[in-house]
PDB file of C-alpha atoms in Angstrom:
ATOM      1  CA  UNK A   1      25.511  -0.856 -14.113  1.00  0.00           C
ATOM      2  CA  UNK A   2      25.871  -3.454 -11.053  1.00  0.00           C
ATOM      3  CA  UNK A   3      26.523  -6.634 -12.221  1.00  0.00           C
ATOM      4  CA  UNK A   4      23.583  -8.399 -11.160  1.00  0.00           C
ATOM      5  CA  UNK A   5      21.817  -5.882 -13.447  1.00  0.00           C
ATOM      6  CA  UNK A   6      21.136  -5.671 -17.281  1.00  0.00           C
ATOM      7  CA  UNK A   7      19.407  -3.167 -19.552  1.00  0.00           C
ATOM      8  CA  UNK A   8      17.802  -3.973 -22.896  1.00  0.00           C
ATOM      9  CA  UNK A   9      15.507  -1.747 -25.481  1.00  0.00           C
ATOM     10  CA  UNK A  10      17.728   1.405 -24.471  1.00  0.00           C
ATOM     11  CA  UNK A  11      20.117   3.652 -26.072  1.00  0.00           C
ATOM     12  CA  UNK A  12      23.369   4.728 -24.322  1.00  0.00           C
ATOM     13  CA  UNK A  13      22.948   7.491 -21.636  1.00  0.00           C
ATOM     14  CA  UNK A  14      22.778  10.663 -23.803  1.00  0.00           C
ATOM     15  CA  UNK A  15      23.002  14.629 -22.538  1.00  0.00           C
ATOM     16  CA  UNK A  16      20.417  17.206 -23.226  1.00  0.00           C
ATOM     17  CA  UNK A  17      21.870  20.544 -21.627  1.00  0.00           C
ATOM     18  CA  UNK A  18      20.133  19.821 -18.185  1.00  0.00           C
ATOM     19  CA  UNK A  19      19.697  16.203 -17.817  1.00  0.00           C
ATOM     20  CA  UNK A  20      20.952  12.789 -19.133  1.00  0.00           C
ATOM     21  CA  UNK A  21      18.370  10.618 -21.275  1.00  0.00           C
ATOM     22  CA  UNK A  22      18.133   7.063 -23.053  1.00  0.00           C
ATOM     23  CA  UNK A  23      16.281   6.463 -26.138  1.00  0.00           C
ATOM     24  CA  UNK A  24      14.023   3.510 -26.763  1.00  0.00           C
ATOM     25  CA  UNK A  25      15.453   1.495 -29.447  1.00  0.00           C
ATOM     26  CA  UNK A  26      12.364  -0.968 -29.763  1.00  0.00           C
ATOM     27  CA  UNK A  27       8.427  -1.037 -28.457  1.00  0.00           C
ATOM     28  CA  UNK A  28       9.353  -1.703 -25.012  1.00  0.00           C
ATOM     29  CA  UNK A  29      12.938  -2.124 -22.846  1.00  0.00           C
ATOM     30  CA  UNK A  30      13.606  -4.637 -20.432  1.00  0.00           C
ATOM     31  CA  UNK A  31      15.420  -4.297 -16.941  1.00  0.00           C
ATOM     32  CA  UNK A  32      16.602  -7.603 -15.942  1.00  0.00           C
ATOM     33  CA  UNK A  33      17.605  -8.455 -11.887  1.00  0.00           C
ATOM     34  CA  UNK A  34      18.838 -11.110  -9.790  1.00  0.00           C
ATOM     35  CA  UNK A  35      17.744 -10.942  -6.258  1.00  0.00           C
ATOM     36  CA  UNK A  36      19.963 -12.384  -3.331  1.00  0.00           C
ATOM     37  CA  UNK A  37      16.793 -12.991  -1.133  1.00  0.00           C
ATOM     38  CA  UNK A  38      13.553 -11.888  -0.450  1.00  0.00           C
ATOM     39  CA  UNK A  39      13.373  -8.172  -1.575  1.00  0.00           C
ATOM     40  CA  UNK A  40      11.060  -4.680  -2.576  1.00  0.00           C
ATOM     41  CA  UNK A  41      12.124  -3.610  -5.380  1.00  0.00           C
ATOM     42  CA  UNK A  42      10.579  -0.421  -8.132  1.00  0.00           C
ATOM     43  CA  UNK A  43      11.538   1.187 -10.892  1.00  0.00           C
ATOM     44  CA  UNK A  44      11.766   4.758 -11.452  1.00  0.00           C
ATOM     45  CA  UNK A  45      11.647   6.311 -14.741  1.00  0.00           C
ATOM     46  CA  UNK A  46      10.106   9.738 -16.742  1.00  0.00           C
ATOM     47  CA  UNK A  47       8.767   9.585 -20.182  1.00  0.00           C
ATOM     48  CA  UNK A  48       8.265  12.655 -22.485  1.00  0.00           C
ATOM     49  CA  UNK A  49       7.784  13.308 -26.429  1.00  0.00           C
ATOM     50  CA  UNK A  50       7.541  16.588 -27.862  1.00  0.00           C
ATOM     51  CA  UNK A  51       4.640  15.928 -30.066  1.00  0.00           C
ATOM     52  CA  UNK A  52       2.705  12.936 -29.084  1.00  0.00           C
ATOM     53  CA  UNK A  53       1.037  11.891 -25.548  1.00  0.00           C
ATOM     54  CA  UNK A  54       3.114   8.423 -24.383  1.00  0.00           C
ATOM     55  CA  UNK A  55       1.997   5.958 -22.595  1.00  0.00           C
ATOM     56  CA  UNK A  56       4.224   3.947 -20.327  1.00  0.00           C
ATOM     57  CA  UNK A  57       3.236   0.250 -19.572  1.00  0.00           C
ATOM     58  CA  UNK A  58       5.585  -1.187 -16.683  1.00  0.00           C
ATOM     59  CA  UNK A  59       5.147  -4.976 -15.989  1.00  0.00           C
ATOM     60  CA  UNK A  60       7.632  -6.606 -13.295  1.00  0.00           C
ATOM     61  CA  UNK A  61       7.708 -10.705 -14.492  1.00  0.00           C
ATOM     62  CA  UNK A  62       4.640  -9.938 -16.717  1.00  0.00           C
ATOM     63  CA  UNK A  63       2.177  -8.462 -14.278  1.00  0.00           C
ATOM     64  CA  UNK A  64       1.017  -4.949 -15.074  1.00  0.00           C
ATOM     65  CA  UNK A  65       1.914  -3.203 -12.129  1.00  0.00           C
ATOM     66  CA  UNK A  66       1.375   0.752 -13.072  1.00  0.00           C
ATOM     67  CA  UNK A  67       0.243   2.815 -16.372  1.00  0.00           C
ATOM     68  CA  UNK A  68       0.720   6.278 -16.854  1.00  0.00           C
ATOM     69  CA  UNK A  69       0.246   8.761 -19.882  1.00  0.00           C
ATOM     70  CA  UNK A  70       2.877  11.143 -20.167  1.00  0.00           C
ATOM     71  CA  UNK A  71       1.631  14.561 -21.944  1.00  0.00           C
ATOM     72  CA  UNK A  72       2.915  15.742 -25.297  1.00  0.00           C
ATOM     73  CA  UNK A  73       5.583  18.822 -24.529  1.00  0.00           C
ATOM     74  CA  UNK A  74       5.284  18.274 -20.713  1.00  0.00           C
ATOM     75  CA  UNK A  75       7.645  17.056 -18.078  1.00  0.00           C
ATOM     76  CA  UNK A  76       4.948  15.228 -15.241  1.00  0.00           C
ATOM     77  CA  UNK A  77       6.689  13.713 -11.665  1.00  0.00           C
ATOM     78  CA  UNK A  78       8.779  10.874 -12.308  1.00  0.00           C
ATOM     79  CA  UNK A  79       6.891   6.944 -12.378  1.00  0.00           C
ATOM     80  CA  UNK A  80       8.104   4.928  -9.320  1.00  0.00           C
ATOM     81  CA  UNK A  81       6.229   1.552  -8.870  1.00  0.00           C
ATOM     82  CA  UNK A  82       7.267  -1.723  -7.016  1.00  0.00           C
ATOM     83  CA  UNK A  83       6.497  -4.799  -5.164  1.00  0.00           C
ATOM     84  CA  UNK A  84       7.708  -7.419  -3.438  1.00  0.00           C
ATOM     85  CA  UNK A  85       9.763 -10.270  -5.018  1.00  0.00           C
ATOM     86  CA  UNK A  86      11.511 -13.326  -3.870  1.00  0.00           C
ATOM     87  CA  UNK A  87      15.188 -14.621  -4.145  1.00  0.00           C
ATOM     88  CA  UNK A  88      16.057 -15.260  -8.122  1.00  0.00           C
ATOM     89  CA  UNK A  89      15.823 -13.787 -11.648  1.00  0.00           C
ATOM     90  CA  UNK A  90      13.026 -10.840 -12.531  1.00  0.00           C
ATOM     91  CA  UNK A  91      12.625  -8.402 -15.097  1.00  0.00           C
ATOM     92  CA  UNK A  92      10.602  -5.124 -15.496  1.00  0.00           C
ATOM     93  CA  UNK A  93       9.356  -4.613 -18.890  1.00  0.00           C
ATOM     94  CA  UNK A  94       8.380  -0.919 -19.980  1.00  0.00           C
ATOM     95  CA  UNK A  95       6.305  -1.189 -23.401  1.00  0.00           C
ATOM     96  CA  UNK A  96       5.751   2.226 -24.851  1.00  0.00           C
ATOM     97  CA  UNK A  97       2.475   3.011 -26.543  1.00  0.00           C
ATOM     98  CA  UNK A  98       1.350   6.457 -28.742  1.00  0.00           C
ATOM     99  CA  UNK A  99      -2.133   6.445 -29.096  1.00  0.00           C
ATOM    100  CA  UNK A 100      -2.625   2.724 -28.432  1.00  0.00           C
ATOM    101  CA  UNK A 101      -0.100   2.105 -30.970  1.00  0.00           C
ATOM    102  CA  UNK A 102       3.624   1.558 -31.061  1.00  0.00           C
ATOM    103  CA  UNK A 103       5.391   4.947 -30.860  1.00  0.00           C
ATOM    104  CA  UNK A 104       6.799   6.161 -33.879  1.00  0.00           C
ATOM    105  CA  UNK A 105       7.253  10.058 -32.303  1.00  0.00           C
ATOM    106  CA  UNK A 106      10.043  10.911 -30.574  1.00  0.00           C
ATOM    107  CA  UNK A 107      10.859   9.543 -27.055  1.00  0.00           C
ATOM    108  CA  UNK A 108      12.960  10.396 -24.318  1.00  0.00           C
ATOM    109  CA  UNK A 109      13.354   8.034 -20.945  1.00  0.00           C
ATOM    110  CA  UNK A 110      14.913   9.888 -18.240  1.00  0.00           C
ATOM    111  CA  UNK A 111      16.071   9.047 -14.669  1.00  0.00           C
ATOM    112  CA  UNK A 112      15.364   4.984 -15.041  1.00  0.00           C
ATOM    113  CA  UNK A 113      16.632   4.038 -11.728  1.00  0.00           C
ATOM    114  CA  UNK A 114      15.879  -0.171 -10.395  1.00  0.00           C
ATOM    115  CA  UNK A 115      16.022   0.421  -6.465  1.00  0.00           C
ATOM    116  CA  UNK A 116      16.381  -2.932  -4.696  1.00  0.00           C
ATOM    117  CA  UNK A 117      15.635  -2.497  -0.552  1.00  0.00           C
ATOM    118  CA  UNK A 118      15.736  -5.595   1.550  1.00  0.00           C
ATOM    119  CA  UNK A 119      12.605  -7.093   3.223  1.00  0.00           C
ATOM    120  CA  UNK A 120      13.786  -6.037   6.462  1.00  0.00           C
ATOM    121  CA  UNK A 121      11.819  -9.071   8.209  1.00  0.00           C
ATOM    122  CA  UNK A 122       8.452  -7.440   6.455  1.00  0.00           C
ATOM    123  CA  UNK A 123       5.257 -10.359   7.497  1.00  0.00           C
ATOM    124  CA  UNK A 124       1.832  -9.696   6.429  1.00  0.00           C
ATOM    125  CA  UNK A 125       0.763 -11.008   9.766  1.00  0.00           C
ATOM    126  CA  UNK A 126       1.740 -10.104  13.464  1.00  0.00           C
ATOM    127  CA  UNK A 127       0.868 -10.873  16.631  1.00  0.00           C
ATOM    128  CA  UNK A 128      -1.610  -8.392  18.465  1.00  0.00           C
ATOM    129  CA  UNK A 129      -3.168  -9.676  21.168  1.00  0.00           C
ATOM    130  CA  UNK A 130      -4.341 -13.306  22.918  1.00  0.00           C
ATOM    131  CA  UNK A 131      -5.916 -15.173  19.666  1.00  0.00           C
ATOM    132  CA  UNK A 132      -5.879 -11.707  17.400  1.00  0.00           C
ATOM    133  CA  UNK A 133      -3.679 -10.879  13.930  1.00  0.00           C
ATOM    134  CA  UNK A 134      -2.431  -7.430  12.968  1.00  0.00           C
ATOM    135  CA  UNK A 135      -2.800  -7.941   8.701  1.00  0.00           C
ATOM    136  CA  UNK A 136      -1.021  -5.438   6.875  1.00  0.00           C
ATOM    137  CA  UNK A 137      -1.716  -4.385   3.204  1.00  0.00           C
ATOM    138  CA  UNK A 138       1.951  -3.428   2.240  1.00  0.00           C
ATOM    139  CA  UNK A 139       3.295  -6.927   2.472  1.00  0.00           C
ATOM    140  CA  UNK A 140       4.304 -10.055   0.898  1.00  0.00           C
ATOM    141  CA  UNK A 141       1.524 -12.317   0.627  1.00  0.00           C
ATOM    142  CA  UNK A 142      -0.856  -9.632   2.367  1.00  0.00           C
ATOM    143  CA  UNK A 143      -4.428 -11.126   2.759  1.00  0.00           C
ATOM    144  CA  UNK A 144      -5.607  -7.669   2.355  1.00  0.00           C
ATOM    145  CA  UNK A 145      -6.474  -6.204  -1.261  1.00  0.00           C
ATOM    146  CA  UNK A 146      -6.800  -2.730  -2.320  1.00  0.00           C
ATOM    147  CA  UNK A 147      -8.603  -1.221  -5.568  1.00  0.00           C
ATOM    148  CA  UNK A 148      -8.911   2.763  -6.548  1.00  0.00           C
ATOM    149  CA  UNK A 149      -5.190   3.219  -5.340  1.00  0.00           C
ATOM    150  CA  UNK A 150      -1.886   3.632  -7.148  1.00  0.00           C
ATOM    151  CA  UNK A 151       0.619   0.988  -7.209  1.00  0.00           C
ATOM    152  CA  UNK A 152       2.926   0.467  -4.171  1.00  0.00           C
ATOM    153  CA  UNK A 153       6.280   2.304  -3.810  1.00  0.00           C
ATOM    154  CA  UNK A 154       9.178   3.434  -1.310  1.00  0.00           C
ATOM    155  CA  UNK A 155       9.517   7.243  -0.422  1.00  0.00           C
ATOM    156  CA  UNK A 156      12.906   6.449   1.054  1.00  0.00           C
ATOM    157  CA  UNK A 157      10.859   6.102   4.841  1.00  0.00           C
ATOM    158  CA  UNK A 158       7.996   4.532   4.110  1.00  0.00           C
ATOM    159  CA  UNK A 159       6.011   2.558   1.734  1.00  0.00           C
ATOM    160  CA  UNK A 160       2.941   4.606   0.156  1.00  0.00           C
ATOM    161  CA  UNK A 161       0.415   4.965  -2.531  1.00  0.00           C
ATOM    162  CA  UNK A 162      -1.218   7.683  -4.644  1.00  0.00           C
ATOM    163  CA  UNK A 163      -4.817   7.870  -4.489  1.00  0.00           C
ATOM    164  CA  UNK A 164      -5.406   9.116  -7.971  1.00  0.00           C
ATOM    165  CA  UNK A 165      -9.313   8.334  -7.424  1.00  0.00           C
ATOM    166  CA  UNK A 166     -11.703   9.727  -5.914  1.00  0.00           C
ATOM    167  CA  UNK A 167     -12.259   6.729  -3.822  1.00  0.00           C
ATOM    168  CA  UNK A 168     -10.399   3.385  -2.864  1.00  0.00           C
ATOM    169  CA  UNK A 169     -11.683   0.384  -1.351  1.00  0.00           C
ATOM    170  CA  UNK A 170      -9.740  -2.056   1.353  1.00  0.00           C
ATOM    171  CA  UNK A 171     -10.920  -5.672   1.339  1.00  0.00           C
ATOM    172  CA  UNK A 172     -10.163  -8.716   3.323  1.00  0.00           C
ATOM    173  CA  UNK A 173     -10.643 -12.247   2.587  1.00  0.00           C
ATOM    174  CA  UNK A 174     -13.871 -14.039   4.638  1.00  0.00           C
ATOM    175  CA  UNK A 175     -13.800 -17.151   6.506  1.00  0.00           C
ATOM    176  CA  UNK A 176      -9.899 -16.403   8.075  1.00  0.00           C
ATOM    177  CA  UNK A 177     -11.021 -14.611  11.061  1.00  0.00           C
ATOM    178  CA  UNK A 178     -13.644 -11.731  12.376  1.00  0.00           C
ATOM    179  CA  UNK A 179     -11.726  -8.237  11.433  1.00  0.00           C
ATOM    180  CA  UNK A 180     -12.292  -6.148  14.720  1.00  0.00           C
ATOM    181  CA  UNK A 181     -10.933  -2.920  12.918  1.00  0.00           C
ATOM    182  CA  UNK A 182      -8.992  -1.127  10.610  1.00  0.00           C
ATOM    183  CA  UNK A 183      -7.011   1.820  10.374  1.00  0.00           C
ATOM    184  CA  UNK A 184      -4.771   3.629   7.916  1.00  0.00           C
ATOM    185  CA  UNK A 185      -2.758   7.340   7.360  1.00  0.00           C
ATOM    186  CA  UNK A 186      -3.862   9.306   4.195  1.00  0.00           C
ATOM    187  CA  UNK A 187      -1.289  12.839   3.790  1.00  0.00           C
ATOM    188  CA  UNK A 188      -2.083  15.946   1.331  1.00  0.00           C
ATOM    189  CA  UNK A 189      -0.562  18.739   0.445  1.00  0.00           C
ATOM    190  CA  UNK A 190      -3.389  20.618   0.554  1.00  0.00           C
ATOM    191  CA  UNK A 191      -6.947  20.748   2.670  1.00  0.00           C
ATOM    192  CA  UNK A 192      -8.979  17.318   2.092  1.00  0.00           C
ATOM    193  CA  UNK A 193     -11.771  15.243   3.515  1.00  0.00           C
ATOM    194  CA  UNK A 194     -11.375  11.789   4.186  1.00  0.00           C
ATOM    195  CA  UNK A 195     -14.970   9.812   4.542  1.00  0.00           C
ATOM    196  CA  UNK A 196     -14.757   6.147   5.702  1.00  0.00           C
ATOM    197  CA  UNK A 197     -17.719   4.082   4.876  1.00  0.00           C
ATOM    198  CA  UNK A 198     -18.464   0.094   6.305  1.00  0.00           C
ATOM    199  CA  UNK A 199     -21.619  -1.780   5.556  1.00  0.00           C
ATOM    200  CA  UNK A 200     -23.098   0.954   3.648  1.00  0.00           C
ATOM    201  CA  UNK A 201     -23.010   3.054   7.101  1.00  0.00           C
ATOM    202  CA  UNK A 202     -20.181   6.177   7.857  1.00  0.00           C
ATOM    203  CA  UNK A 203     -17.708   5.262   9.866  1.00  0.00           C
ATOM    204  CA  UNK A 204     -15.735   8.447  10.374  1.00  0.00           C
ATOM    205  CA  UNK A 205     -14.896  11.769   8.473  1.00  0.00           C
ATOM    206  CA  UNK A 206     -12.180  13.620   9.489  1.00  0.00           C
ATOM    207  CA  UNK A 207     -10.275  16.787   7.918  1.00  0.00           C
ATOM    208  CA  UNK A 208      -6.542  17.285   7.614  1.00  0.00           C
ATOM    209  CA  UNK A 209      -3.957  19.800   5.283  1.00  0.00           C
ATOM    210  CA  UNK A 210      -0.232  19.907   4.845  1.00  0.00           C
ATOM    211  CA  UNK A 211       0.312  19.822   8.734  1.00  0.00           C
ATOM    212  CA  UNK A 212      -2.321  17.226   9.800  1.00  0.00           C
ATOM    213  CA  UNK A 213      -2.297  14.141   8.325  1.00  0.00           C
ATOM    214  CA  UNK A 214      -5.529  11.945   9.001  1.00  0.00           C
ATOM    215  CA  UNK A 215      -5.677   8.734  10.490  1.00  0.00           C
ATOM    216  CA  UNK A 216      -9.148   7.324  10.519  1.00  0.00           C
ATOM    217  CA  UNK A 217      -9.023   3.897  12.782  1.00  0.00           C
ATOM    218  CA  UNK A 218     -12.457   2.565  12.815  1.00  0.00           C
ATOM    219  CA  UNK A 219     -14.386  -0.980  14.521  1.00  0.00           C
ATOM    220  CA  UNK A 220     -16.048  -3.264  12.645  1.00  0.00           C
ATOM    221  CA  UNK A 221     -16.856  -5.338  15.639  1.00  0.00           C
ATOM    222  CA  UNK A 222     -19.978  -7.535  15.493  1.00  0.00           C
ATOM    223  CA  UNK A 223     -20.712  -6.698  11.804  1.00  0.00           C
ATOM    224  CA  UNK A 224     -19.466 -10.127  10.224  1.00  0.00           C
ATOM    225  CA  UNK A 225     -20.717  -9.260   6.716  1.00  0.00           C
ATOM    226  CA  UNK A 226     -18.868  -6.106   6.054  1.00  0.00           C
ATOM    227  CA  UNK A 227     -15.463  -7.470   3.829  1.00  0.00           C
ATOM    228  CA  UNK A 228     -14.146  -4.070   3.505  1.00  0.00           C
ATOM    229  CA  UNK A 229     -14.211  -0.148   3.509  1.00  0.00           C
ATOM    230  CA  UNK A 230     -14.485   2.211   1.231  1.00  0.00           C
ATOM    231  CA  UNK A 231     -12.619   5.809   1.989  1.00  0.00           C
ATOM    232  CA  UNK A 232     -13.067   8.819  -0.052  1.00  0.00           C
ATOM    233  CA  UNK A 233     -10.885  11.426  -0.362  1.00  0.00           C
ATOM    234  CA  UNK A 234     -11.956  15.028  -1.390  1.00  0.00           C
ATOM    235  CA  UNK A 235      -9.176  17.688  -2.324  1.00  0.00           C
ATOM    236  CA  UNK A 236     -10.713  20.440  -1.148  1.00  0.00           C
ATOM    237  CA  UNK A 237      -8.378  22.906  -2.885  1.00  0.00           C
ATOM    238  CA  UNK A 238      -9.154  21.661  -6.029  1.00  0.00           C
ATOM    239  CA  UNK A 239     -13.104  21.131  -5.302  1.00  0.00           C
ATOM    240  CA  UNK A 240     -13.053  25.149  -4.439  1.00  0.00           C
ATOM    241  CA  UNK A 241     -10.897  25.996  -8.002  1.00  0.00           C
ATOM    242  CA  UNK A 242     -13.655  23.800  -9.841  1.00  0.00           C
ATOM    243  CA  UNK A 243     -16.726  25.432  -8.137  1.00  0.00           C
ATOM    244  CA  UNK A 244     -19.051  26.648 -11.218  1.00  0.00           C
ATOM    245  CA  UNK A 245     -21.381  29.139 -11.378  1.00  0.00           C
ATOM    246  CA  UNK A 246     -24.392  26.874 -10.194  1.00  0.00           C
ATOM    247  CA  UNK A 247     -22.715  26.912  -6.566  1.00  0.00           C
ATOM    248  CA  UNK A 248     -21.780  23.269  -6.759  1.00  0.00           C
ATOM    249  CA  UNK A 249     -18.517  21.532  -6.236  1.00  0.00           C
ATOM    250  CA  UNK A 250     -16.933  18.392  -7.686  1.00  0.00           C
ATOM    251  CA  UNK A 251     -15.417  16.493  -5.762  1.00  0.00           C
ATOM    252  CA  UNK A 252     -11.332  16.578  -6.252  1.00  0.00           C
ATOM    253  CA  UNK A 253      -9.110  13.899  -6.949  1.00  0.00           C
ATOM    254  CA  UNK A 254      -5.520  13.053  -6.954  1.00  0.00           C
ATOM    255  CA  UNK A 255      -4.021  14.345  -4.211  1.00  0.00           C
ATOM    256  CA  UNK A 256      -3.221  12.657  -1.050  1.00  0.00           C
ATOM    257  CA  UNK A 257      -1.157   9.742  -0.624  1.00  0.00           C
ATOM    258  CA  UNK A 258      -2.225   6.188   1.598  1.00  0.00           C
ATOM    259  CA  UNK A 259       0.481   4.816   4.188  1.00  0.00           C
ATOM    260  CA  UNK A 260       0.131   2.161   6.855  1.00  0.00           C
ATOM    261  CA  UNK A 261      -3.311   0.497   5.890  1.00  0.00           C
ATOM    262  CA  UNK A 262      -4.205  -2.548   8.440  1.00  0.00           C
ATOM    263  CA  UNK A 263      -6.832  -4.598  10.033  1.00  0.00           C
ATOM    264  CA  UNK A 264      -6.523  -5.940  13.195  1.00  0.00           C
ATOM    265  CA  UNK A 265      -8.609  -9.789  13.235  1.00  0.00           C
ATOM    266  CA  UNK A 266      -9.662 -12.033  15.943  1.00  0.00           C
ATOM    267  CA  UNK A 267      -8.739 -15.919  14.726  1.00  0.00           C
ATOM    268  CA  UNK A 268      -9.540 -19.124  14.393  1.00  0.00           C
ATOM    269  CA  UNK A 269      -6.940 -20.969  16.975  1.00  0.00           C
ATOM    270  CA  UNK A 270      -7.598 -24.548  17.157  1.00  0.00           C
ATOM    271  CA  UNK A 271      -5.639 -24.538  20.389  1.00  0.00           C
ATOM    272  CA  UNK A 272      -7.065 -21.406  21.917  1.00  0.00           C
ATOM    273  CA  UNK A 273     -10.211 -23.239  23.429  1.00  0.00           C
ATOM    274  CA  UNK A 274      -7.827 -26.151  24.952  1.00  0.00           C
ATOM    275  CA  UNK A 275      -5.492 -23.317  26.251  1.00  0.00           C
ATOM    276  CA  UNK A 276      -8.949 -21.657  27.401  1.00  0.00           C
ATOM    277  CA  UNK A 277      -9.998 -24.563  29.043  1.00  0.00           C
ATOM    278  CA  UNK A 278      -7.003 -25.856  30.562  1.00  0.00           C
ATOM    279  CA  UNK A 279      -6.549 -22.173  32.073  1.00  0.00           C
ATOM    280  CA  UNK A 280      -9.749 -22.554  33.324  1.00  0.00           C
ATOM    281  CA  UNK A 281      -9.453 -25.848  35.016  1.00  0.00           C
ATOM    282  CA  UNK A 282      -6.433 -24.387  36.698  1.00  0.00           C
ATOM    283  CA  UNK A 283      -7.918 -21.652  38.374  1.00  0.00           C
ATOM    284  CA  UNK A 284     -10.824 -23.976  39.710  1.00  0.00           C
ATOM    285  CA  UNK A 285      -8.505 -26.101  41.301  1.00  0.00           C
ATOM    286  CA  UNK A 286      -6.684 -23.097  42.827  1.00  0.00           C
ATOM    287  CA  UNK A 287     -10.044 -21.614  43.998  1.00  0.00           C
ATOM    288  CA  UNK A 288     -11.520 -25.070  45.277  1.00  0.00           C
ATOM    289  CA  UNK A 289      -8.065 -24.963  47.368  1.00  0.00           C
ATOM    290  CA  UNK A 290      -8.244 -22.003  49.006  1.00  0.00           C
ATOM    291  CA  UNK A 291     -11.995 -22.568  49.873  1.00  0.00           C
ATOM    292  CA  UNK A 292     -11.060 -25.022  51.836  1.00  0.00           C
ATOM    293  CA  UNK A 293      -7.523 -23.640  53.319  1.00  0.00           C
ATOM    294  CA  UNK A 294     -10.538 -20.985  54.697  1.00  0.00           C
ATOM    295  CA  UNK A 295     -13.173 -23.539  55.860  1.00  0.00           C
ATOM    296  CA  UNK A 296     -10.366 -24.973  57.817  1.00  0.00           C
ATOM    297  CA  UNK A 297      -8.213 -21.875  58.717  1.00  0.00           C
ATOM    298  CA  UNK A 298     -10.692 -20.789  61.955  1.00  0.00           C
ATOM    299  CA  UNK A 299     -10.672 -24.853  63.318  1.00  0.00           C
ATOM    300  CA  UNK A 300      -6.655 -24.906  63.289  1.00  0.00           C
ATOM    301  CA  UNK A 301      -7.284 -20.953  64.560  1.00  0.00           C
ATOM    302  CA  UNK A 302      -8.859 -22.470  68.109  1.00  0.00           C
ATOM    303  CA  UNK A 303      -7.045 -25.291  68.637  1.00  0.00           C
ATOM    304  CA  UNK A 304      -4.052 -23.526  68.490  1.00  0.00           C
ATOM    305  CA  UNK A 305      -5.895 -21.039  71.311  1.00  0.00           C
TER     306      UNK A 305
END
């Protein structure tokens, strides 16, 4: 265990044959940190009971960040979930839960891992242009706000998100600029439909599989009153193994994963119409100048004849 680390509400690491465990010794265990600066940091960790569903609760400094149902008798993928922190003391707190009750079944935790990744200079807003923002979702202090997604995590290349909905919405906060656009990657393992919606209106609907991710980048421009998009994603694998016998299909769910989401926004720069101004004034001067270097160019011309 590093030393900046501490682990409460867990056995020792036990062995089962194939893989090591820890078992819960109270309601919920407690991972305690100390980070050195500004940091990402998740927590990994796999639940499973042989004879009651589980349900795994995972705060970080008392903010529910992810919960996730583990099966009775089944192994699911692992829970990784994080966000962004600053410099100083956290904790993750994992509360277990059997049928909305403390669990009283047996539990197994397996592969609880606290990954700690440095900002790496990460700034919800860049430059992109004369007077215009790039916002990104998948930063500290992002003015962007997503609902219908999975919490935030690090693949070991990128940050990403399940979509375990059908749809997600991306929203921005009024009154801090006019967004001029937005786009975003969404990845599957199988065929899927991505639909982007603004203003009630469709946007853009593209079609991707395992090879072809889709990357629906979409304008906004001149429509002040639409705060955010809504994107659905259809698995269309899964929408063809649920077709009934009436023909129809429901739409699938659950699985293609969200990286890179962004708006790019024209702002409010109190300077910009000075700068604007005193750019303009500038090149007045400069053509008043050579208006008259011309007026008095073909005078000098004949004298000099």
């Amino acid at each position: 265990m590093p030393p900046n680390v501490s682990l409460a509400g867990l056995s020792a690491p036990r062995f089962d044959g194939v893989n090591f465990f820890r078992t819960p010794t109270a309601p919920f265990s407690t991972v305690d940190f100390t980070a050195r600066s500004k940091q990402f940091v998740q927590l990994e960790y796999q639940l499973y009971s042989p004879s009651s569903d589980v349900t795994g609760i995972l705060k970080l400094n008392g903010r529910v960040l992810d919960q996730t149902t583990f099966p009775a008798g089944q192994f699911i993928p692992n829970v990784v979930t994080g966000a962004f922190v600053s410099a100083g003391a956290h904790r993750f707190t994992l509360e277990y839960r059997c049928q909305a009750q403390p669990c009283a079944a047996p539990l197994s935790q397996y592969w609880t891992r606290l990954g700690q990744l440095p900002s790496q200079g990460v700034t919800a807003r860049q430059d992109a242009g004369l007077g215009a923002q790039r916002w990104w979702l998948d930063a500290p202090d992002s003015p962007l706000k997503i609902t219908g997604a999975g919490p935030l995590f690090f693949d070991g290349t990128s940050f990403v998100r399940r979509l375990p909905e059908k749809a997600f919405e991306l929203s921005w906060t009024p009154g801090q600029g006019e967004v001029l656009s937005a786009s975003l990657l969404i990845y599957a393992s199988q065929p899927f439909r991505v639909t982007t919606r603004g203003g009630g209106e469709v946007l853009d609907v593209q079609s991707g599989d395992s090879s072809h991710a889709v990357s629906p980048a979409v304008s906004v421009l001149g429509q002040p009153k639409t705060q955010s998009l809504t994107v659905e994603v259809d698995c269309l694998k899964r929408m063809s193994a649920e077709k009934g016998e009436s023909g129809h299909a429901e739409a699938g769910q659950d699985c293609a994963f969200l990286y890179l989401p962004q708006v790019v926004v024209l702002i409010a720069n109190p300077d910009y119409g000075a700068q604007t101004g005193g750019a303009t004034l500038a090149a007045l001067l400069v053509l008043t100048g050579l208006w008259r270097w011309l007026r008095l160019a073909p005078g000098r011309g004949a004298a000099a004849g």
